[in-house]
XYZ file of C-alpha atoms in Angstrom:
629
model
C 0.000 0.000 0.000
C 1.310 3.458 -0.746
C 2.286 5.839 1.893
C -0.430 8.517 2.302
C 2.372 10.625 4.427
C 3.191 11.621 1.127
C -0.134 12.792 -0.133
C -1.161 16.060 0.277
C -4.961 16.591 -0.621
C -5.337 20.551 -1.719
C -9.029 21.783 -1.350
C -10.148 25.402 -3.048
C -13.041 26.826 -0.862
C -15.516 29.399 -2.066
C -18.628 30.328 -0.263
C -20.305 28.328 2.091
C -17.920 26.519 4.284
C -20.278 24.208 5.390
C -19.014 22.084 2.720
C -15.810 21.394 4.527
C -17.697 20.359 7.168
C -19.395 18.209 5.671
C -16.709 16.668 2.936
C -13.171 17.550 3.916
C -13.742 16.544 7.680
C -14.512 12.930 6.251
C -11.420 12.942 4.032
C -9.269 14.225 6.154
C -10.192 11.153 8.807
C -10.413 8.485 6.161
C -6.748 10.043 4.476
C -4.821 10.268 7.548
C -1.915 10.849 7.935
C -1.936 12.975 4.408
C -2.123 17.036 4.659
C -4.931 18.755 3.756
C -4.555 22.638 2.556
C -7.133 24.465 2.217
C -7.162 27.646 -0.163
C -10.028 30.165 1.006
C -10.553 32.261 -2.202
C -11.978 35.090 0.182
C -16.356 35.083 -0.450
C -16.592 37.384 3.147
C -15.123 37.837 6.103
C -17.834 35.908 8.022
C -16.781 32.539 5.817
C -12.794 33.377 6.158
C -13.408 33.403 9.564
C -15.117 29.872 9.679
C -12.594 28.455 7.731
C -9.574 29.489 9.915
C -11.736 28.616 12.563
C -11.673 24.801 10.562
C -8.367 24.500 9.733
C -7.279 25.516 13.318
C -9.335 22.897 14.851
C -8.590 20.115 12.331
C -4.870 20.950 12.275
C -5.231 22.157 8.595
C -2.918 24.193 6.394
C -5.040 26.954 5.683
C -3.782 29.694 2.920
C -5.721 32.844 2.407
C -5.435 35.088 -0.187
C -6.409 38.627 -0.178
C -9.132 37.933 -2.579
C -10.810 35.300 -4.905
C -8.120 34.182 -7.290
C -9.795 31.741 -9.275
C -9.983 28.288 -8.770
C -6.567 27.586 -11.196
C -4.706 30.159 -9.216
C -6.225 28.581 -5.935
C -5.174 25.720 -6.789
C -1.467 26.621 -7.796
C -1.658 28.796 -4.430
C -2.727 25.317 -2.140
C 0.014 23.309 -4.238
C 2.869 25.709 -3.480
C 2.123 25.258 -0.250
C 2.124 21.360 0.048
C 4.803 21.090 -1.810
C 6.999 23.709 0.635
C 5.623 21.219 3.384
C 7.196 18.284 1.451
C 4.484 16.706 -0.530
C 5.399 14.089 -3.282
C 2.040 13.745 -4.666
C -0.866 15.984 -5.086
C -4.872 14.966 -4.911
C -6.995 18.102 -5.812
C -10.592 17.707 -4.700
C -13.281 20.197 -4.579
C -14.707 21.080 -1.190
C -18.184 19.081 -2.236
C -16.779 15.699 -3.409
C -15.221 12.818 -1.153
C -12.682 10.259 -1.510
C -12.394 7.158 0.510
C -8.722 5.817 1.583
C -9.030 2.539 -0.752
C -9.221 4.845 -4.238
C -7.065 7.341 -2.730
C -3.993 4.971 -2.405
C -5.367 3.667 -5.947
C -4.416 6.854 -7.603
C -1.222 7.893 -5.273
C -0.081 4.140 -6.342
C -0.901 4.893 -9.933
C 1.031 8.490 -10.343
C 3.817 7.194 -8.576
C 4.530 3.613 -11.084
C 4.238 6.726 -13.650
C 5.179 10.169 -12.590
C 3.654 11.686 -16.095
C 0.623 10.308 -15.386
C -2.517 12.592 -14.759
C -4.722 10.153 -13.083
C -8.654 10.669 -11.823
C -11.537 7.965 -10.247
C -14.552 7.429 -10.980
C -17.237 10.557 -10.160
C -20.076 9.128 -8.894
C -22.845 11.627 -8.000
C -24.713 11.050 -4.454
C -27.239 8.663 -5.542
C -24.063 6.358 -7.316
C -24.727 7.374 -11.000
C -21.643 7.516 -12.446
C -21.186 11.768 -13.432
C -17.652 11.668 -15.023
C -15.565 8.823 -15.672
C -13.275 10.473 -18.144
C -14.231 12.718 -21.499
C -13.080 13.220 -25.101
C -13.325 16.936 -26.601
C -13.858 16.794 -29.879
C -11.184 19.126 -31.298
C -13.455 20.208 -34.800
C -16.957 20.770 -32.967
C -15.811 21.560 -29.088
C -18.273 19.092 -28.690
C -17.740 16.679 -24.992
C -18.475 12.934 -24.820
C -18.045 10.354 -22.457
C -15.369 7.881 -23.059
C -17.684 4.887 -23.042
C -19.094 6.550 -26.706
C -15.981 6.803 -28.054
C -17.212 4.097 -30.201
C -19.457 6.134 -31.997
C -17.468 8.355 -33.276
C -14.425 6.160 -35.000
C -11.515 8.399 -36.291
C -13.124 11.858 -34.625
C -9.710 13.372 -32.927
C -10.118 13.866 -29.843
C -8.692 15.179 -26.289
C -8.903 12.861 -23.318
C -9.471 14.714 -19.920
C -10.846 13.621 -16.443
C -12.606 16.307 -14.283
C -10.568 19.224 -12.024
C -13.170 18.059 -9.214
C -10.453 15.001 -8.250
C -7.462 13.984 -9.771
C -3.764 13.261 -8.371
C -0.117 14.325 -9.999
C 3.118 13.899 -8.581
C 5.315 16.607 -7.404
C 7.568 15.934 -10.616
C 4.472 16.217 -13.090
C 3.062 19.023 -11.343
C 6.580 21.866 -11.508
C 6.838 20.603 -15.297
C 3.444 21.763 -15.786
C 4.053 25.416 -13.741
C 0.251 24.633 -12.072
C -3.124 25.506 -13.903
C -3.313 27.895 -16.323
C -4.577 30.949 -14.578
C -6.328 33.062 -17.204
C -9.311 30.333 -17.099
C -10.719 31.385 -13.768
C -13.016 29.223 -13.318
C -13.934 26.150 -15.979
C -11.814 24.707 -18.502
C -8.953 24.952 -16.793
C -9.099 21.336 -16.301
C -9.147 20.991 -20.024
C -6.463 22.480 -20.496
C -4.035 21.733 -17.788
C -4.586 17.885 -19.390
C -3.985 18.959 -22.987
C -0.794 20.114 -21.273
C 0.142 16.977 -19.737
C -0.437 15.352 -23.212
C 1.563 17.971 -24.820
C 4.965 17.279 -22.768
C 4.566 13.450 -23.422
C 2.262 12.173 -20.251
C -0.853 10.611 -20.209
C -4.393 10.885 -18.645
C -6.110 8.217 -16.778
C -9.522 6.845 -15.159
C -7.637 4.187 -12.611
C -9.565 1.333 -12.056
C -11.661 0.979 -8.664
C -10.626 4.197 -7.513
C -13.994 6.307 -6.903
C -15.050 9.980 -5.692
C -18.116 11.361 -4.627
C -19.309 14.694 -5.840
C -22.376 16.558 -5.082
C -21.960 19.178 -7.854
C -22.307 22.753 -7.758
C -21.885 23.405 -4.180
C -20.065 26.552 -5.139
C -22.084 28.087 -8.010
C -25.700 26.553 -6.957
C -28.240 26.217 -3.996
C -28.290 22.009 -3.130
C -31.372 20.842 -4.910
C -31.827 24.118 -7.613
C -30.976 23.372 -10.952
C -29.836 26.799 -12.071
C -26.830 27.794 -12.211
C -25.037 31.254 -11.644
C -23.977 33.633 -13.767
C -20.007 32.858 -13.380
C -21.103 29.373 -14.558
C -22.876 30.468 -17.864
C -19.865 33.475 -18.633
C -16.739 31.084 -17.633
C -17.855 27.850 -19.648
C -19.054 30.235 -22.989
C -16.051 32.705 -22.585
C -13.351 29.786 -21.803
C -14.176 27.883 -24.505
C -13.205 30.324 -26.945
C -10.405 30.553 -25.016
C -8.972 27.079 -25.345
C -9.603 27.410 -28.879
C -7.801 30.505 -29.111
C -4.814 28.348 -27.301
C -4.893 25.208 -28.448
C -6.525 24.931 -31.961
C -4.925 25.825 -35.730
C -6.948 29.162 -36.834
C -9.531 26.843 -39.202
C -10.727 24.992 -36.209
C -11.300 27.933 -34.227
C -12.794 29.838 -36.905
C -15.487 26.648 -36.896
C -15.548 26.594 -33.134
C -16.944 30.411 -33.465
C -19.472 29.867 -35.931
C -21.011 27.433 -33.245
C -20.534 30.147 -30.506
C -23.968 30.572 -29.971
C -25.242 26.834 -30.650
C -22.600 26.025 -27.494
C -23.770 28.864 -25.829
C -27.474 27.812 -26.086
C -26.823 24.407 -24.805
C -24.958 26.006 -21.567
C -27.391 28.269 -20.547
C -30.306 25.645 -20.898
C -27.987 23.270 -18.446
C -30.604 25.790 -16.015
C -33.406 24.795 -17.201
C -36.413 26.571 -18.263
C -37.426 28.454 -14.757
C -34.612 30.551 -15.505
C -36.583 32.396 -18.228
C -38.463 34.274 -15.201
C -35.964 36.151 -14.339
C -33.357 36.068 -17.333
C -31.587 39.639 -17.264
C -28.777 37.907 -14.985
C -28.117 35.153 -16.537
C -28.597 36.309 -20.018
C -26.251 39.068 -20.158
C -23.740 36.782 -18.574
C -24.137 34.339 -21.667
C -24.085 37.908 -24.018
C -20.465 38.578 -22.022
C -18.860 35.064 -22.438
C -19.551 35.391 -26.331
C -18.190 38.833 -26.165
C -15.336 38.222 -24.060
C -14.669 35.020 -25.909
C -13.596 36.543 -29.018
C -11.178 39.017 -27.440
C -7.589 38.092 -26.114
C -5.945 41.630 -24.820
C -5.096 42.402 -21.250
C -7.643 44.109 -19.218
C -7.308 48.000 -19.845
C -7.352 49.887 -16.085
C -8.059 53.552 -16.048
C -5.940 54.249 -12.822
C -7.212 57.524 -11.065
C -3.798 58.989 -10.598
C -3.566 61.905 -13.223
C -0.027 61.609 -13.726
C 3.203 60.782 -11.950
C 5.559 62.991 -10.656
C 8.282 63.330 -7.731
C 5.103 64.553 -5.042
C 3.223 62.066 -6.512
C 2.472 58.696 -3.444
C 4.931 56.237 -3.650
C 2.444 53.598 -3.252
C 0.354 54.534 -6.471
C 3.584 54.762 -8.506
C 4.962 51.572 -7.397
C 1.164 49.762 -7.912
C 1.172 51.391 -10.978
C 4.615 50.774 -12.401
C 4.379 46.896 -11.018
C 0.927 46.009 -13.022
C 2.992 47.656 -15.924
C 4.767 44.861 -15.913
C 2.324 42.543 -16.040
C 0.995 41.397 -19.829
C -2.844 40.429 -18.513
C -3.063 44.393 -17.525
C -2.530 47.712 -18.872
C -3.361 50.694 -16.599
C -3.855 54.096 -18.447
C -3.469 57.325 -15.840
C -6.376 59.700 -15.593
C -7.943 62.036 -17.585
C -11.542 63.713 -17.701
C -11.184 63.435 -21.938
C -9.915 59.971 -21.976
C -12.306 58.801 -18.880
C -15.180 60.258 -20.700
C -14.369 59.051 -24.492
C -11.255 57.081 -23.831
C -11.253 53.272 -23.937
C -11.036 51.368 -20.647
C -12.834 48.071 -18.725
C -12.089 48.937 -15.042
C -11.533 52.347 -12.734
C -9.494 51.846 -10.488
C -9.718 54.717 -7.892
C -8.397 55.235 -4.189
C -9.957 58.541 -2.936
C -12.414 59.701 -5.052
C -13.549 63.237 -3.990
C -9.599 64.247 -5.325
C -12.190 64.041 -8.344
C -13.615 66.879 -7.038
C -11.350 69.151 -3.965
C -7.864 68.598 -5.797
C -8.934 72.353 -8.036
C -8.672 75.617 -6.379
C -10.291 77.886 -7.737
C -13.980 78.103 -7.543
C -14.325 78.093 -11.363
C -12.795 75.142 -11.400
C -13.915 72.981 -8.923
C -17.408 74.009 -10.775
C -15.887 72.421 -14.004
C -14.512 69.638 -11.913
C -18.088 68.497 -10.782
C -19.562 68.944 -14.137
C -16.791 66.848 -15.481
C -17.017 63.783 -12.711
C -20.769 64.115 -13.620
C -20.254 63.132 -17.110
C -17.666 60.704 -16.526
C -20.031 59.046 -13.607
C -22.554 59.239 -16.641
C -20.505 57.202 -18.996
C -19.608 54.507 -16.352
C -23.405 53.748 -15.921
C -24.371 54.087 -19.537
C -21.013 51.585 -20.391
C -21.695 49.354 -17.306
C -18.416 49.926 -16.149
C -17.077 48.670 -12.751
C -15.458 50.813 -10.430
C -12.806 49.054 -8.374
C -12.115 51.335 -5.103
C -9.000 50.988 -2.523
C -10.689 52.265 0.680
C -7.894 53.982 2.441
C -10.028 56.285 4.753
C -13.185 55.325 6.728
C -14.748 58.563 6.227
C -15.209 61.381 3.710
C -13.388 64.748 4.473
C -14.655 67.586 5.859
C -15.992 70.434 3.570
C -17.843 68.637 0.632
C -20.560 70.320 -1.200
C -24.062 68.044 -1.208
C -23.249 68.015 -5.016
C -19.681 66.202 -4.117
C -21.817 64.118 -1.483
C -24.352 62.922 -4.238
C -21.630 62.574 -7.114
C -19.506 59.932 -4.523
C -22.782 58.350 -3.951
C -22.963 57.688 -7.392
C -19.547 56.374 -7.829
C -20.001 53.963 -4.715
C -23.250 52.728 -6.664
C -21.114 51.805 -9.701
C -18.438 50.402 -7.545
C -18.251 46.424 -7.954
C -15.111 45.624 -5.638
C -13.344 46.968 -3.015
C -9.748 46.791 -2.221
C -9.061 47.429 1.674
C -5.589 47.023 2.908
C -5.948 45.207 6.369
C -8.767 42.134 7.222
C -9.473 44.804 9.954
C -11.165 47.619 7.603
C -15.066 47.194 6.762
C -16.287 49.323 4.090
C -19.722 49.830 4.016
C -20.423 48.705 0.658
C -22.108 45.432 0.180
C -19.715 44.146 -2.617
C -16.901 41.665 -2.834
C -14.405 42.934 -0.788
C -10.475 41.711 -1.028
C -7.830 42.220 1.417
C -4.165 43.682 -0.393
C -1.779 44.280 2.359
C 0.025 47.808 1.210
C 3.599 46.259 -0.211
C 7.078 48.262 1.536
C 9.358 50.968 0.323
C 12.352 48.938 -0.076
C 12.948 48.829 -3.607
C 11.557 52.497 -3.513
C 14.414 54.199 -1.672
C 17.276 51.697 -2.271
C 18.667 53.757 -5.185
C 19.219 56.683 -2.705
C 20.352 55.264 0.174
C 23.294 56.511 1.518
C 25.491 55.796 5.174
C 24.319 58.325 7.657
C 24.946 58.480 11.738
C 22.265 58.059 13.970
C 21.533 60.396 16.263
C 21.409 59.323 19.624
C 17.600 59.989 21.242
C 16.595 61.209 18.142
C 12.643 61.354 17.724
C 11.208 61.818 13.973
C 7.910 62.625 13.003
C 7.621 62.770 8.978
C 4.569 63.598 6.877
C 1.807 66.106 6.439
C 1.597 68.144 10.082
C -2.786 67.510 10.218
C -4.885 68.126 12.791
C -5.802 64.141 13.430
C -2.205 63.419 13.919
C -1.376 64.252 17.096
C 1.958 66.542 16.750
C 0.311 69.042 19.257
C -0.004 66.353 21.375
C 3.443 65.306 21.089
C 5.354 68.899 21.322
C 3.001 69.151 24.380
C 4.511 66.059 26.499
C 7.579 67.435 25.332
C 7.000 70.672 25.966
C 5.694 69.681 29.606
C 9.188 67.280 30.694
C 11.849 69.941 30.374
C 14.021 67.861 31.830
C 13.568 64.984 29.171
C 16.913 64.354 27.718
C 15.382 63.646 23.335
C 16.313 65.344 20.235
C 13.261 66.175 18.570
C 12.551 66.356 14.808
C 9.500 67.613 12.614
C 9.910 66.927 8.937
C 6.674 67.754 6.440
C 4.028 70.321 5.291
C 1.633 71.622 7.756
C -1.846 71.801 6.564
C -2.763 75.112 7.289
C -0.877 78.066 8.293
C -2.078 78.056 12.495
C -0.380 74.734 12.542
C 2.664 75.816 10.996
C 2.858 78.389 14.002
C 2.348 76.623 15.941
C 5.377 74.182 15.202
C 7.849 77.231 14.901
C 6.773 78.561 18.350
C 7.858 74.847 19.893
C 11.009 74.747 17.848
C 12.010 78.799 19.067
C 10.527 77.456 22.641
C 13.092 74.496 23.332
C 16.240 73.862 21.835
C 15.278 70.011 21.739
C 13.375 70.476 19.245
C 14.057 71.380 14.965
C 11.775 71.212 12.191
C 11.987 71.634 8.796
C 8.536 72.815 6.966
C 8.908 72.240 3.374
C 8.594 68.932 1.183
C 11.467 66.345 1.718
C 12.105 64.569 -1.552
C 13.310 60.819 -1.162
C 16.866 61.090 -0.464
C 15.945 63.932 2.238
C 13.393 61.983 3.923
C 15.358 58.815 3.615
C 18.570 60.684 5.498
C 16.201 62.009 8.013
C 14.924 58.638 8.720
C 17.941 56.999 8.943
C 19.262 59.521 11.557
C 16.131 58.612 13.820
C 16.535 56.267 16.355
C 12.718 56.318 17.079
C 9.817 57.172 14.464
C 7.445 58.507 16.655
C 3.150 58.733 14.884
C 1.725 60.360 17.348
C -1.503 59.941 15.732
C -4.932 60.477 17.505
C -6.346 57.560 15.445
C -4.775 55.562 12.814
C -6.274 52.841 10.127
C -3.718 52.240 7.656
C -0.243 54.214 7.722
C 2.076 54.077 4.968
C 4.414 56.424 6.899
C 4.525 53.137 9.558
C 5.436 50.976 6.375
C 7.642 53.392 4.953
C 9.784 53.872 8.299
C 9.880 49.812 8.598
C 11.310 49.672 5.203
C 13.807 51.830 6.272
C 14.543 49.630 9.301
C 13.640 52.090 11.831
C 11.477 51.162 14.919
C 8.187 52.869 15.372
C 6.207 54.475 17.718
C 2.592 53.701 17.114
C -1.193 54.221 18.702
C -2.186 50.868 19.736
C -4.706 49.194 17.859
C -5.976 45.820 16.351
C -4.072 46.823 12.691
C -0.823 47.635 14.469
C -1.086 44.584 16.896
C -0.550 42.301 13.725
C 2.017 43.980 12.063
C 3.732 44.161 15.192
C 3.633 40.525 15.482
C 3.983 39.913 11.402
C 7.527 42.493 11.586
C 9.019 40.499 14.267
C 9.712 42.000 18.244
C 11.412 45.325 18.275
C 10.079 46.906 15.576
C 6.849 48.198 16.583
C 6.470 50.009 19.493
C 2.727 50.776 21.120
C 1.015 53.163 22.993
C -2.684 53.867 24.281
C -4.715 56.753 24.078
C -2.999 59.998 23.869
C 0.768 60.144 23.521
C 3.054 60.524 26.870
C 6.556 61.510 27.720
C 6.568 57.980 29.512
C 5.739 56.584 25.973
C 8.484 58.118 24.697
C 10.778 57.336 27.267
C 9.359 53.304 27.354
C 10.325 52.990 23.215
C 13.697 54.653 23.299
C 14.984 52.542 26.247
C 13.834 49.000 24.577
C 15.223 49.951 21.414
C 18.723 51.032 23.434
C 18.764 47.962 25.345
C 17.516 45.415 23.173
C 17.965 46.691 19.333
C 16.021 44.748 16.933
C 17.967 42.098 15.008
C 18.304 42.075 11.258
C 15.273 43.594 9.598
C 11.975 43.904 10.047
C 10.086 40.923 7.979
C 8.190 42.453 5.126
C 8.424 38.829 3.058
C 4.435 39.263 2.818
C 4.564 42.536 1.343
C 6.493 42.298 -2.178
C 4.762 44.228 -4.778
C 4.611 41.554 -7.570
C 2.760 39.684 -5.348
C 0.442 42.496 -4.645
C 0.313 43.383 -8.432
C -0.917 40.393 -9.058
C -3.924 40.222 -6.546
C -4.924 43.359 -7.878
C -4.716 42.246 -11.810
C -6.977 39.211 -10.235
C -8.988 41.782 -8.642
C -9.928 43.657 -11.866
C -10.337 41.013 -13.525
C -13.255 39.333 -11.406
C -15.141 42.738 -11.548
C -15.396 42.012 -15.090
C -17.447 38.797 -14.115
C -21.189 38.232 -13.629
C-alpha cells in the first residue's frame, strides 16, 4: 500500500464553508496521515473566519489570499504550499466531493509507477450514478463525450481529460506543468491543464476501482436548484473560446466560433427553463462570455492617478509601475477626456472626492463636478465597474451636497473593493479583497546613503494635520523639560495656524528642529535613517504608509495601539513596533527609546508578505473578477 504521508490533498473553498464540514472533515479522517490545505478564495469575512476557525481545529494548512483568485490560481496557491511542506504527490478535490482511503492509495499508487501520469476515479454523484468517468473533446466541434461513446465516433480526434473536481499528480508532473493555467478562472482549466500533460509526453487516466463522490455545484448553486449562476454560464461560454484561441490551428477555431452561440445555447439551458423568469442575470452573462470570448488583450485599467511625478504617493507609482509589468493588464493614468471618451474596462480609484477638492479655484472645482458628472454618466451608460481601494473610513470635511451625491454615485457603480488590512469594513455590500500595502524597499534603495544616527533622536515625517497628534506630542515634550530627546519635525503643515504653531515649539526648546517644506526621497530617507525612534503620534490611525515606509527603512516605530498595528507588530518580528494607548506621553516616549537602546532589533523587520509583484498580481486578479457576472 502506498504511503499517504506523502499525499497532500489541496481543497479550493468558495462560499459556504459548510461544505468542509461536511466533505473535507470525512477525508481528512479516512486520508490520515496525508495534509490537507485548504485555499479560502476570500467570499466574506464571516466565511474566512469559519474556515480558519476549521483549519485551526482540524490541524489544517489553511492559505488565504487577499481575494478570490480563481480556482486555477487557488489551486497553484494550495500546491505551493504542500509542496513547501514536502508533498510528493498531489490529490486536488473540490470542497463538495469525497474520496475514501481505498481509491485514494489507488491513484497515489498509480502516479507514482508513472510520474507523467494525470490520473482521476470514478465521479459518482450522491445517488451512485456515475457523473464523469473520463471525457473526449472533440477538437473540430468543441463538442464533450463520455469515453464509453468513443465508439461512436471512429476516427473523430479527440482530447482525453478527467474532471478538475479530483485527480492526483506527482510533485515531478506538477513543476513541469508550472500549475493551472490561470487566465481560465473558473472552468476549462481542467481541459487544459490535461492537454498540457499530453503535450509534454504524459498521459491521462480513469484508474480502475478508484472512486469519488461529488455533489456538484456546491459553489455556483443552492443544493437541490438546478440553475446555475452567472459565473457558470460566462466562464464555460467565454473559456471555450479561449482554449480554442490556445490550443486549436486558426480553421478549427474559426469553426468553433461559428457554433458560438449553438454552445452557448446548450450552456445556458444546463438551467433549465425556470430561468426564463428572471433572465436579465443570466442572459447578459451568456451575451459577455460570447463577447469576451472573441477578445484576447489584457484588461485595460483607467488608474485615477492623473499623472506621476516626484510629489506624486509612492504607493500609487509603485502599484502602478508593477501592473505595468504585467501582460494580462494595462493601466492608463487619468484624464476627464480619456475617462469620458477614452477606452477602458475597469476604474481603479483610491480617494475619489480628489475628483472633485484637488482644483482651487472656484471656477474650477465648478468644471470639476460637471466633469465627474459626465464621466459618472458614462460609467453607468457603459456598465463599467469601479474598483475602489478604501484607504479612509470617512469622507473629508468640507464637501458640497453636489460632491456628497456625485460619490454616492460612484459607490453605486463600484463592484469591488480593495481594503488594505482584514481589519477595515467598508460599508459597501460588494466583494471585498484584502491587499496588504507592499514596503518601500525597492523604492528608496537607489538613494540610500550611510548616515549616523543620532542618539535619542525622535522623527515625526509627513503632512503636520490636525488628526495626527503633533500638538499632542510637542506638548509632552514641551511639559518634561528635563527629558533628555532630540526632537525632529519633517513635512508640510496643513494650514498656516499649525505651521505656528510648530515654529513657536522649535524657538521654545532647543530640543526640538523642524523643517517645513517637502522632503524629496533622499531627504526623507537621510532624516529617517538619523532617527533612532519614528514617533506617529496619531490620535487615530487605520492604515499608515508612513509606519510601512519607516519599517522599510529599518527604523522602529512608535505607534497608537490598535488591532491593525497589533498584527504587524507581530507579522515584523519583536522590536520593531512600538505601542502606545490613548494619547501620547513623555513615559511613551521614554518606554520605546529605552527597549530599542537595550535590546535593538535584530536584522530587519520581515516584510516577506509585502512584495509588490505579489500584490500586483492580486490586484490584476482583482480587476479582472469585476469584469465577471
Amino acid at each position: 500500500m502506498s504511503d499517504l504521508s506523502r499525499l497532500a490533498v489541496v481543497v479550493v473553498s468558495y462560499g459556504d464553508p459548510a461544505l468542509l464540514e461536511r466533505h473535507t472533515t470525512q477525508v481528512a479522517a479516512a486520508l490520515r496521515p496525508a495534509r490537507i490545505v485548504v485555499v479560502d478564495n476570500h467570499s466574506t469575512d464571516a466565511n474566512r473566519d469559519t474556515v480558519r476557525q476549521a483549519c485551526d481545529r482540524e490541524g489544517w494548512t489553511g492559505v488565504f489570499p487577499g481575494t478570490n483568485t480563481g480556482f486555477g490560481a487557488g489551486c497553484n496557491l494550495g500546491a505551493a504550499a504542500a509542496l513547501a511542506e514536502g508533498a510528493e504527490v498531489l490529490l486536488f478535490l473540490n470542497p463538495d466531493a469525497t474520496i475514501d482511503a481505498e481509491s485514494a492509495v489507488r491513484l497515489v499508487a498509480a502516479v507514482e509507477a508513472e510520474p507523467l501520469l494525470l490520473a482521476g476515479p470514478t465521479v459518482l454523484d450522491p445517488d451512485g450514478e456515475v457523473a464523469s468517468a473520463g471525457l473526449d473533446l472533440d477538437l473540430e466541434t468543441g463538442a464533450m463525450r463520455p469515453w464509453r461513446r468513443r465508439s461512436e465516433h471512429p476516427g473523430a480526434e479527440t482530447l482525453p481529460w478527467v474532471t478538475g473536481a479530483c485527480f492526483a499528480v506527482t510533485r515531478e508532473l506538477w513543476e513541469r506543468l508550472s500549475g493551472f493555467d490561470e487566465r481560465y478562472f473558473l472552468y476549462w482549466e481542467d481541459v487544459d491543464l490535461c492537454a498540457r500533460v499530453q503535450a509534454l509526453g504524459g498521459r491521462v487516466a480513469v484508474i480502475d476501482g478508484a472512486t469519488a463522490i461529488h455533489s456538484g455545484g456546491g459553489t455556483q448553486r443552492a443544493e437541490g436548484s438546478r440553475a446555475k449562476s452567472p459565473a457558470y454560464y460566462y466562464f464555460n461560454i467565454r473559456n471555450r473560446a479561449l482554449f480554442a484561441r490556445t490550443w486549436l490551428s486558426q480553421e478549427r477555431e474559426r469553426a468553433w466560433r461559428r457554433g458560438a452561440f449553438g454552445a452557448a445555447y446548450e450552456i445556458f439551458m444546463r438551467g433549465g427553463r425556470r430561468q426564463l423568469l428572471h433572465p436579465v442575470r443570466p442572459i447578459s452573462a451568456v451575451v459577455r462570455g460570447l463577447r469576451d470570448g472573441r477578445r484576447d488583450r489584457p484588461v485595460r485599467v483607467l488608474a485615477s492617478a492623473r499623472e506621476l511625478r516626484a510629489t506624486t504617493n509612492p504607493y500609487i507609482v509603485q502599484l502602478v509601475e508593477t501592473l505595468g509589468q504585467r501582460d494580462d493588464t494595462e493601466v492608463v493614468l487619468f484624464g476627464f477626456a480619456r475617462a469620458i471618451a477614452g477606452r477602458y474596462d475597469v476604474f481603479h480609484v483610491h480617494w475619489p472626492e480628489l475628483l472633485l477638492t484637488s482644483a482651487r479655484t472656484p471656477l474650477r472645482r465648478l468644471a470639476r463636478r460637471l466633469l465627474t458628472t459626465a464621466f459618472i454618466l458614462r460609467l453607468r451608460l457603459t456598465r463599467t465597474p469601479v474598483v475602489r481601494t478604501w484607504h479612509n473610513l470617512v469622507r473629508p470635511d468640507g464637501l458640497s451636497r453636489w460632491d456628497h451625491r456625485l460619490l454616492d454615485a460612484l459607490e453605486r457603480r463600484t463592484r469591488h473593493v480593495i481594503r488594505l488590512t482584514d481589519q477595515t469594513a467598508p460599508p459597501l455590500d460588494v466583494p471585498t479583497s484584502t491587499i496588504v500595502h507592499a514596503h518601500y524597499r525597492d523604492w528608496f534603495e537607489p538613494v540610500l546613503v550611510p548616515v549616523e544616527p543620532v542618539e535619542r533622536r525622535v522623527l515625526y515625517f509627513g503632512l503636520i494635520k490636525p488628526y495626527k497628534g503633533v500638538e499632542q506630542l510637542l506638548e509632552a515634550v514641551a511639559d518634561s523639560p528635563e527629558a533628555d530627546l532630540d526632537v525632529r519635525l519633517v513635512g508640510s503643515p496643513s494650514d498656516p495656524a499649525l505651521a505656528d504653531q510648530v515654529r513657536a515649539a522649535a524657538a521654545a526648546d532647543a530640543r526640538i528642529s523642524a523643517d517645513l517644506t517637502y522632503a524629496d526621497d533622499a531627504t526623507l530617507a537621510a532624516e529617517i535613517a538619523a532617527a533612532t525612534l519614528v514617533v506617529l503620534p496619531y490620535k487615530a490611525m487605520h492604515n499608515s504608509g508612513a509606519l510601512l515606509l519607516a519599517l522599510s527603512l529599518d527604523t522602529p516605530v512608535l505607534a497608537p495601539d490598535n488591532e491593525v498595528n497589533r498584527r504587524l507588530a507581530e507579522e515584523v518580528g519583536e522590536g520593531w513596533l512600538h505601542l502606545f494607548e490613548g494619547t501620547i506621553t513623555i513615559e511613551d516616549l521614554e518606554r520605546a527609546l529605552k527597549a530599542v537602546a537595550a535590546s535593538p532589533p535584530d536584522g530587519r523587520p520581515d516584510l516577506s508578505a509585502r512584495e509588490w509583484p505579489e500584490s500586483a498580481a492580486l490586484h490584476a486578479a482583482v480587476f479582472r473578477a469585476s469584469l465577471y457576472p
